[in-house]
JSON list of C-alpha atoms and ligand atoms in Angstrom, two decimals:
[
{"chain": "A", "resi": 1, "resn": "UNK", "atom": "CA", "xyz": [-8.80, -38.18, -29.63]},
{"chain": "A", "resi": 2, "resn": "UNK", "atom": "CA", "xyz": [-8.41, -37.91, -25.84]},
{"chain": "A", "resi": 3, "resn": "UNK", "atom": "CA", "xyz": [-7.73, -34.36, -25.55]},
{"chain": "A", "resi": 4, "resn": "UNK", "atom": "CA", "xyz": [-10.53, -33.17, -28.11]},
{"chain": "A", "resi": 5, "resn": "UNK", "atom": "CA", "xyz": [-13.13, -35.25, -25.54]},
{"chain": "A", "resi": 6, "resn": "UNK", "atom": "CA", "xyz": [-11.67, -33.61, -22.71]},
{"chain": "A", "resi": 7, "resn": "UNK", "atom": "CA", "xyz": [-11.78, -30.47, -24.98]},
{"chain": "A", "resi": 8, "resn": "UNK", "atom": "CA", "xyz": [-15.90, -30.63, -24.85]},
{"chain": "A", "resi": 9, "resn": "UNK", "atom": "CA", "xyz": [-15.82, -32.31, -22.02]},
{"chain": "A", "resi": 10, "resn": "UNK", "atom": "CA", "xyz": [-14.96, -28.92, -20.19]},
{"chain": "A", "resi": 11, "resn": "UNK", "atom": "CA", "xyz": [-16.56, -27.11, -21.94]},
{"chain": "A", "resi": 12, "resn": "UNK", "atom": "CA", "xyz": [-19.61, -29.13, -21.16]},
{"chain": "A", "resi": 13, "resn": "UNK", "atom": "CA", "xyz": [-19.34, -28.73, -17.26]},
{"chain": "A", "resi": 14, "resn": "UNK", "atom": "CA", "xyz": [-18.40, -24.60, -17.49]},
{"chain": "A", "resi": 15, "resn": "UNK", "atom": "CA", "xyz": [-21.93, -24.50, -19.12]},
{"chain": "A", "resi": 16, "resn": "UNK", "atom": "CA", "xyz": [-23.44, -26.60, -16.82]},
{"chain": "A", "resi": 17, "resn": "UNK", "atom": "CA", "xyz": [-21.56, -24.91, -13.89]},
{"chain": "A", "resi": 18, "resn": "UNK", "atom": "CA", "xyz": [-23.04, -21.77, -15.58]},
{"chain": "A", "resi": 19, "resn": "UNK", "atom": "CA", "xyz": [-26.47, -22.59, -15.83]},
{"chain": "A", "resi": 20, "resn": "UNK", "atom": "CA", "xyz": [-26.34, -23.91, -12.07]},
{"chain": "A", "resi": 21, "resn": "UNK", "atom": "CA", "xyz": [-25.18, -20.62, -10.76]},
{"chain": "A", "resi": 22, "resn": "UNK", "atom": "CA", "xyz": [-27.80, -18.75, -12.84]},
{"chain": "A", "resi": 23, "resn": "UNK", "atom": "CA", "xyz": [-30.57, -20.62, -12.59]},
{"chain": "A", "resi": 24, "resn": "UNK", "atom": "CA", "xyz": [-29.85, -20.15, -8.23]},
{"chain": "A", "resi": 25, "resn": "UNK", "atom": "CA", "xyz": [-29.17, -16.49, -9.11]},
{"chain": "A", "resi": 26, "resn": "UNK", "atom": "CA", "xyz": [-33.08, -16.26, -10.47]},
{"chain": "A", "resi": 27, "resn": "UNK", "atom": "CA", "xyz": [-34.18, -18.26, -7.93]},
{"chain": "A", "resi": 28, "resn": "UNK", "atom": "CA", "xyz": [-33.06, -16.05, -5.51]},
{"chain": "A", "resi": 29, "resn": "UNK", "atom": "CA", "xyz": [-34.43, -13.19, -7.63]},
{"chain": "A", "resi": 30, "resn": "UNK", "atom": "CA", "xyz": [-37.50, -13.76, -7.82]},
{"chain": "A", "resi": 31, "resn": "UNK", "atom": "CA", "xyz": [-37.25, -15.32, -4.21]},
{"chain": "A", "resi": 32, "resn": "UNK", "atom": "CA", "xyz": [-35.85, -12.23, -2.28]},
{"chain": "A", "resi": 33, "resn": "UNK", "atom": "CA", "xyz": [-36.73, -13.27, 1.32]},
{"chain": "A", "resi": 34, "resn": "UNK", "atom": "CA", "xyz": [-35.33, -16.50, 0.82]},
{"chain": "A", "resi": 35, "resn": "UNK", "atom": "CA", "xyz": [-31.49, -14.72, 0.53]},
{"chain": "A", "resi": 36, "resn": "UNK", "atom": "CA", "xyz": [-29.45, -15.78, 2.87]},
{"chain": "A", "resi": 37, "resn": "UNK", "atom": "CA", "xyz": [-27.05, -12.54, 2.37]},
{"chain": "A", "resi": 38, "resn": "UNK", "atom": "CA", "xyz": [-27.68, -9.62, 4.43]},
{"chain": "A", "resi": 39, "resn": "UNK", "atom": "CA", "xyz": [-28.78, -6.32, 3.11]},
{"chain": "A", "resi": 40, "resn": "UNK", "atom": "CA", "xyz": [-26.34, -4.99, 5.25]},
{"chain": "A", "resi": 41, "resn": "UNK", "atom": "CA", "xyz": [-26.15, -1.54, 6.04]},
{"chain": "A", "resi": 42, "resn": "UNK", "atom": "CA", "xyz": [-29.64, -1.11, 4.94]},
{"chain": "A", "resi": 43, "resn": "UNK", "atom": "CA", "xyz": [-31.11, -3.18, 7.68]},
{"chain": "A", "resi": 44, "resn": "UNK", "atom": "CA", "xyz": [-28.63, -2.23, 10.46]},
{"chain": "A", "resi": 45, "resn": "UNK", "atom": "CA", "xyz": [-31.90, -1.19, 12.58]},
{"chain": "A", "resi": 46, "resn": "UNK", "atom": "CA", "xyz": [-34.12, -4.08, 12.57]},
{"chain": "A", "resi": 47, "resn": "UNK", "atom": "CA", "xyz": [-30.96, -6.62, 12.50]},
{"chain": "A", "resi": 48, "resn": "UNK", "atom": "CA", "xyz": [-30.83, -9.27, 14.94]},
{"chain": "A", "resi": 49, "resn": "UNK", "atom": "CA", "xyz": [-27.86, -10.62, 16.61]},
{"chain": "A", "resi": 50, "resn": "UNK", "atom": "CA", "xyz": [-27.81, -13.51, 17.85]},
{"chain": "A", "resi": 51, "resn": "UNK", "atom": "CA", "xyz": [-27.33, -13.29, 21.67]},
{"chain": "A", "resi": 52, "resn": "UNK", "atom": "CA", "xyz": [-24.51, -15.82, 21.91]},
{"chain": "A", "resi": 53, "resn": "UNK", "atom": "CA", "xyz": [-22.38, -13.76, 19.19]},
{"chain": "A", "resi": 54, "resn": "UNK", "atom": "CA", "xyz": [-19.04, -12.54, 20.33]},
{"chain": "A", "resi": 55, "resn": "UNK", "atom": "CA", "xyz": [-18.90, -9.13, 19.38]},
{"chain": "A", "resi": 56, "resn": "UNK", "atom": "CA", "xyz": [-17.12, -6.69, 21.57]},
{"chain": "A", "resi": 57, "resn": "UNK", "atom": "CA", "xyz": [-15.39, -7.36, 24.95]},
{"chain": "A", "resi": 58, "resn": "UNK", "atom": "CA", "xyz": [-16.39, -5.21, 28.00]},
{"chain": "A", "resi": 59, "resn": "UNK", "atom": "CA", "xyz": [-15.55, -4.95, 31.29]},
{"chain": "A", "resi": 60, "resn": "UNK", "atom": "CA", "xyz": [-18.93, -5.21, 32.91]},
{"chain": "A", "resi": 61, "resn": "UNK", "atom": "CA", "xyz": [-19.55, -1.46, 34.97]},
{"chain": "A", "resi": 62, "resn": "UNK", "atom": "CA", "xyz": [-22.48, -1.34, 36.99]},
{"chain": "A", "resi": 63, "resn": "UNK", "atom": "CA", "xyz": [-24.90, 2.51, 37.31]},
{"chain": "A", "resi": 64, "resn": "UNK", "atom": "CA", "xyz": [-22.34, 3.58, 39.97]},
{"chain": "A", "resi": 65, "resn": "UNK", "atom": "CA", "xyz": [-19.52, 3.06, 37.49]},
{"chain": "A", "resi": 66, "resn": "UNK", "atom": "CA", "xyz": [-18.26, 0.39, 39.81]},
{"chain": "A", "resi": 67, "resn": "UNK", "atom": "CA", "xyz": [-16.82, -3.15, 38.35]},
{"chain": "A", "resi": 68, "resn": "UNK", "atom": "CA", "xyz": [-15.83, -6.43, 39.47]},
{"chain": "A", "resi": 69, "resn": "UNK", "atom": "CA", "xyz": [-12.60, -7.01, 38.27]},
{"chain": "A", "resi": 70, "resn": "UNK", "atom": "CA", "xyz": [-10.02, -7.42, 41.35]},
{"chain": "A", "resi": 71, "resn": "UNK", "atom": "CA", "xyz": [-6.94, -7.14, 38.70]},
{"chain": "A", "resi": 72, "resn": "UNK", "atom": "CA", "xyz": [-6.01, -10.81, 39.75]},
{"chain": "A", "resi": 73, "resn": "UNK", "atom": "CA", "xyz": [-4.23, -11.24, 36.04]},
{"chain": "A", "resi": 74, "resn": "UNK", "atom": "CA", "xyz": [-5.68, -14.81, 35.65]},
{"chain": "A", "resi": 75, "resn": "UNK", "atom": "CA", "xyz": [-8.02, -13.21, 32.34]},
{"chain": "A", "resi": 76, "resn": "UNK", "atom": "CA", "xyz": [-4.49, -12.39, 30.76]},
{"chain": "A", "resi": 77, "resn": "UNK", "atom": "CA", "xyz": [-2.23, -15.70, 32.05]},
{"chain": "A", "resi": 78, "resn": "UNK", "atom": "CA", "xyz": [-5.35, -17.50, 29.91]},
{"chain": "A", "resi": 79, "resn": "UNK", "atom": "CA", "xyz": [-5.63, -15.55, 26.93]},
{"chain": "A", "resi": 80, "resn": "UNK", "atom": "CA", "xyz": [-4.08, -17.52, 24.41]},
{"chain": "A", "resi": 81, "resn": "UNK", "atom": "CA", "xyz": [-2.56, -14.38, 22.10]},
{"chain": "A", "resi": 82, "resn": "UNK", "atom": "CA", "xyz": [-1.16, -11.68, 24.28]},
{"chain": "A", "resi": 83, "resn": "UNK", "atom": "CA", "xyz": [-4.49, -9.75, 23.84]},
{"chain": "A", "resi": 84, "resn": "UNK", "atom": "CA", "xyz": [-5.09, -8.38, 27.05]},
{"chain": "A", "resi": 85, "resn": "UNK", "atom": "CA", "xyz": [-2.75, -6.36, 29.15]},
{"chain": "A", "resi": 86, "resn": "UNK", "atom": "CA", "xyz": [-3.71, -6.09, 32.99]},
{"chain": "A", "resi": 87, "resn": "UNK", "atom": "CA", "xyz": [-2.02, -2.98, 34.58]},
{"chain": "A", "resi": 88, "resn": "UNK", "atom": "CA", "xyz": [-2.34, -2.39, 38.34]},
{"chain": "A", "resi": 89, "resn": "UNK", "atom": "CA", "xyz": [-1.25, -0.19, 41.35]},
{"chain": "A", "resi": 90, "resn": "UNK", "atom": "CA", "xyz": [-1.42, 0.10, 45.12]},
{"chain": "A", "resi": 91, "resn": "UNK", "atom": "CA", "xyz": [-4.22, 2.33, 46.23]},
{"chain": "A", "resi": 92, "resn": "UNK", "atom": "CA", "xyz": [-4.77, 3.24, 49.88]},
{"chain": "A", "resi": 93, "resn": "UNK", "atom": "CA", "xyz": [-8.06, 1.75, 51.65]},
{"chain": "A", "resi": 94, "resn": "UNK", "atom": "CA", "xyz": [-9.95, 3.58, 54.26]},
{"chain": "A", "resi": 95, "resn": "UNK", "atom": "CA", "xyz": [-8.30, 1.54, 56.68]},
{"chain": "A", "resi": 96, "resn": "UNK", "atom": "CA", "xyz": [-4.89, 2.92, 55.65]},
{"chain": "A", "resi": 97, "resn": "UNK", "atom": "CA", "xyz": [-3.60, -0.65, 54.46]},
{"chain": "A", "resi": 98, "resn": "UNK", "atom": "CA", "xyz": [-2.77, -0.30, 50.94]},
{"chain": "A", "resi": 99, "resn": "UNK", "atom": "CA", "xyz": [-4.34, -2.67, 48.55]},
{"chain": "A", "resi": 100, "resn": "UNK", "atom": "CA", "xyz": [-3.15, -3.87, 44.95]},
{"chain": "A", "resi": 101, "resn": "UNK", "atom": "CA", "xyz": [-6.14, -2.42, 42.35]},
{"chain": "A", "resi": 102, "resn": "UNK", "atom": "CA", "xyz": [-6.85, -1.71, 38.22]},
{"chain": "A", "resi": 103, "resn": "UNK", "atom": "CA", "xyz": [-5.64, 0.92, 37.10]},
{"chain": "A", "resi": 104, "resn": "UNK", "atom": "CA", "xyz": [-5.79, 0.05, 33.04]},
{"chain": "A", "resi": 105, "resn": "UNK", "atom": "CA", "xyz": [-7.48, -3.06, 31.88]},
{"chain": "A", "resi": 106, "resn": "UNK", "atom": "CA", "xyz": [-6.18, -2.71, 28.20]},
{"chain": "A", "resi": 107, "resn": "UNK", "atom": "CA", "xyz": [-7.56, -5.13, 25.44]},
{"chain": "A", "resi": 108, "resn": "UNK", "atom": "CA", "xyz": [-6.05, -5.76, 21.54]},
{"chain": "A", "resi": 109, "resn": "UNK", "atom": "CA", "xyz": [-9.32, -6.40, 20.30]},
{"chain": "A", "resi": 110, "resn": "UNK", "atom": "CA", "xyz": [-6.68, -6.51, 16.77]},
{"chain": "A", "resi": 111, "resn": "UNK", "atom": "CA", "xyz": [-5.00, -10.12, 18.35]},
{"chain": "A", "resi": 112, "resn": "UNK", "atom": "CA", "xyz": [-8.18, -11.30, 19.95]},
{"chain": "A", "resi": 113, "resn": "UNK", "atom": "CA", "xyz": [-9.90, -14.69, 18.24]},
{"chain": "A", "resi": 114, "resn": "UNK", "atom": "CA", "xyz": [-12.92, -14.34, 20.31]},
{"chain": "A", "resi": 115, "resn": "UNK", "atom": "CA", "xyz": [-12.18, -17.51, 21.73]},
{"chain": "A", "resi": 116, "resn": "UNK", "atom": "CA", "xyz": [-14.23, -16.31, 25.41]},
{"chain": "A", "resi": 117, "resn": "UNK", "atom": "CA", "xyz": [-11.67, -18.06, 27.42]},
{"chain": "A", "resi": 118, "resn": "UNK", "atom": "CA", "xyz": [-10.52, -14.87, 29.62]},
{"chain": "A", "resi": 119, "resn": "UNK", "atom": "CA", "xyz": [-14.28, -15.03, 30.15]},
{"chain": "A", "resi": 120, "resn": "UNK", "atom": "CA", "xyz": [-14.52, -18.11, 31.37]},
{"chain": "A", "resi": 121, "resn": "UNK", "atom": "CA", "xyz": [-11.49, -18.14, 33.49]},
{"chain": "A", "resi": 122, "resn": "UNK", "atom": "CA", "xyz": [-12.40, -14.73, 35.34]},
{"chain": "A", "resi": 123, "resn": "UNK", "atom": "CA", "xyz": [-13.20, -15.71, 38.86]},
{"chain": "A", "resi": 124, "resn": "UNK", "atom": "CA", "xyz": [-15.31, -12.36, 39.25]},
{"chain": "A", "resi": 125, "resn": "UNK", "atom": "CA", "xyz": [-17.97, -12.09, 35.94]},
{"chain": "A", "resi": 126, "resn": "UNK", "atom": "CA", "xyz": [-16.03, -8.95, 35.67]},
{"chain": "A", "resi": 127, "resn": "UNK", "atom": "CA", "xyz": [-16.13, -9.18, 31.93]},
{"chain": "A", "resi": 128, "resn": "UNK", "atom": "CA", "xyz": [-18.63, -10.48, 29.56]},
{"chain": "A", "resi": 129, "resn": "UNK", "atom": "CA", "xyz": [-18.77, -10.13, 25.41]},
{"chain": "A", "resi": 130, "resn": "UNK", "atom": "CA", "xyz": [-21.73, -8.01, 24.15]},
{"chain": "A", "resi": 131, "resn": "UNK", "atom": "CA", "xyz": [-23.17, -8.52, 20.63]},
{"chain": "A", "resi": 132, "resn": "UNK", "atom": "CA", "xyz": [-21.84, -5.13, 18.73]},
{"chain": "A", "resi": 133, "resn": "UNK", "atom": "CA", "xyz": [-20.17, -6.17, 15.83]},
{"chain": "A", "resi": 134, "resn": "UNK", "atom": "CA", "xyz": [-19.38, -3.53, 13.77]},
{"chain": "A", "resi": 135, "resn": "UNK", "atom": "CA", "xyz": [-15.36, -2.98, 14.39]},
{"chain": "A", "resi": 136, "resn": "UNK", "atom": "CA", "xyz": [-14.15, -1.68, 10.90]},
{"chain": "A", "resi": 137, "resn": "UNK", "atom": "CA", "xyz": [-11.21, 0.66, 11.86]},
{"chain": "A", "resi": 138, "resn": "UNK", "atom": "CA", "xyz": [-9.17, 3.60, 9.58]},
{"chain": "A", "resi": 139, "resn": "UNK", "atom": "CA", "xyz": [-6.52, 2.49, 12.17]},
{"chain": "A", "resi": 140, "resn": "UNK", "atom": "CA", "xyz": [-5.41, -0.38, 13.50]},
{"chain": "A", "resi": 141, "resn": "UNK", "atom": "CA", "xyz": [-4.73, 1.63, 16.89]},
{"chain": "A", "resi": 142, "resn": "UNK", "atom": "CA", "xyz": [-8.12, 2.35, 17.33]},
{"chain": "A", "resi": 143, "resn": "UNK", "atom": "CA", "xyz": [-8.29, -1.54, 18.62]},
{"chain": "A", "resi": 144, "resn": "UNK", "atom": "CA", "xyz": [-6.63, -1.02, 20.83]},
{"chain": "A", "resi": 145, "resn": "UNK", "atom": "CA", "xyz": [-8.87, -0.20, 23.54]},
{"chain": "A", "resi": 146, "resn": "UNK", "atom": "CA", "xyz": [-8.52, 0.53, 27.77]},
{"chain": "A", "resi": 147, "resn": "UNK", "atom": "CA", "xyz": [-12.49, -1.11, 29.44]},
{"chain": "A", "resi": 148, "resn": "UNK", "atom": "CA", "xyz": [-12.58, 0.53, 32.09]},
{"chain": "A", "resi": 149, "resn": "UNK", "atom": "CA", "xyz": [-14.17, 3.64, 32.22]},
{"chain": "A", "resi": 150, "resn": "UNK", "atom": "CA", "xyz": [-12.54, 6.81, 33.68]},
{"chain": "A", "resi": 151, "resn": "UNK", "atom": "CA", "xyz": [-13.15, 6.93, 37.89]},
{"chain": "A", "resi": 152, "resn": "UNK", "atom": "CA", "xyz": [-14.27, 3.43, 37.92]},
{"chain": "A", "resi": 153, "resn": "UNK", "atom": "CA", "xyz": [-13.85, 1.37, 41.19]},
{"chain": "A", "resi": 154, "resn": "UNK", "atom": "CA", "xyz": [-14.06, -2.06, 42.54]},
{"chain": "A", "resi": 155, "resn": "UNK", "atom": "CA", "xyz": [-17.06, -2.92, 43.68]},
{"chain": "A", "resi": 156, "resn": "UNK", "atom": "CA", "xyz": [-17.04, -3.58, 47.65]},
{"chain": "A", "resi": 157, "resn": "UNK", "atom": "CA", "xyz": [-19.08, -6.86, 47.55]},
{"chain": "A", "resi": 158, "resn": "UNK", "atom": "CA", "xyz": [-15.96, -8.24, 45.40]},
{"chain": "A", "resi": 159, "resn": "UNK", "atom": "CA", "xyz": [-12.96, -9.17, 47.30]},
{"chain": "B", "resi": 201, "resn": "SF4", "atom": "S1", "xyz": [-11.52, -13.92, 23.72]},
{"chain": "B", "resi": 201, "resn": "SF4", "atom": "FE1", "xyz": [-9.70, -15.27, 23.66]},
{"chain": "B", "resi": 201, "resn": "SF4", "atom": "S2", "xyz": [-8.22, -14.19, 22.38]},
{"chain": "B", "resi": 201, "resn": "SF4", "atom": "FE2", "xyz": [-9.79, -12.70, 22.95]},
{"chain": "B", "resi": 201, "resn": "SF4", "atom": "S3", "xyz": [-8.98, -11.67, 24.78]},
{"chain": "B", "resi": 201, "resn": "SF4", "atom": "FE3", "xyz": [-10.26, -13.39, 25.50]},
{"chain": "B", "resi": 201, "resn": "SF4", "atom": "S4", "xyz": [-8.87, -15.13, 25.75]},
{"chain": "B", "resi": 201, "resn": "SF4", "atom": "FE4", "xyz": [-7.81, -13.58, 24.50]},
{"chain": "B", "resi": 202, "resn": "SF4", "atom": "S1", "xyz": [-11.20, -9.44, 34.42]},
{"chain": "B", "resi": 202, "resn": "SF4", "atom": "FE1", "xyz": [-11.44, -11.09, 35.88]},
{"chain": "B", "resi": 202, "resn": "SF4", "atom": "S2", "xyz": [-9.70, -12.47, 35.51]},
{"chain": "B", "resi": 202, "resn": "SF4", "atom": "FE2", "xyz": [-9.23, -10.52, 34.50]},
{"chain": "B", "resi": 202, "resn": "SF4", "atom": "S3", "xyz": [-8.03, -9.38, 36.01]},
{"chain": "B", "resi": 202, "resn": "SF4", "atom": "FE3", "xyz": [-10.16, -8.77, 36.27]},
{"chain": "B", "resi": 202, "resn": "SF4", "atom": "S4", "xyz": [-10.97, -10.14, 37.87]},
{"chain": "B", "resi": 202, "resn": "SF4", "atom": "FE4", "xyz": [-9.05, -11.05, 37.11]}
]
């Protein structure tokens, strides 16, 4: 006797679980701007991104191509998953004392969580995350990426 109530029982609360979804499905037809889902790509122009969205690391490069990121390593001691690889070398000054500088500030983007802690651990603002979000990849290698650009220096002011 148990089993047959739990029988229509069920069945019972599929049809109401059915009727709840469709009834929220018309709503939401005959309510289009109150979707919540995107109409993503169609909308990719006028979409608006929040400001505080973590989309894309960059090392921060100013009009002269110049950055402020003094290859000090503390961005990759604090990154929590390996993601960021600082490489360095010994460049010559103009005073002829050599002088430890980036050569290859490489970033996973594949391991990263977006966590913004190599953010806030650089001493120099040299790095910030921009808003771009769309990341989709035929290869994960392509996420792996180097941030600073090609003939890029250290800006003077930083030390
Ligand atoms: S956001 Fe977090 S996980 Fe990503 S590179 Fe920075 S510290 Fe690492
Ligand atoms: S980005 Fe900032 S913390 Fe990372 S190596 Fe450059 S200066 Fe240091």
């Amino acid at each position: 006797m148990k089993s047959i109530f739990n029988y229509y029982k069920s069945i019972f609360l599929a049809l109401r679980s059915l009727w709840q979804g469709m009834k929220l499905t018309g709503y939401y037809f005959s309510h289009p701007k109150k979707m919540l889902v995107q109409p993503y790509p169609e909308n990719r122009d006028t979409l608006v991104i929040p400001s505080r969205f973590k989309g894309n690391l960059t090392l921060i490069h100013d009009a002269e191509n110049l950055h402020a990121c003094t290859a000090c390593g503390i961005c990759e001691i604090n990154c929590p998953n390996g993601t960021i690889k600082i490489l360095s070398k010994m460049e010559e000054q103009e005073d002829g004392k050599k002088k430890k500088v980036l050569d290859k500030w490489v970033y996973h983007m594949g391991l990263c969580t977006f966590c913004g802690l190599c953010v806030d651990a650089c001493p120099s603002d040299a790095i910030a995350f921009d808003n771009t979000f769309e990341h989709s990849a035929y290869k994960s290698t392509t996420l792996n990426k180097v941030l600073n650009n090609p003939g890029s220096k250290l800006k003077s002011t930083v030390k």
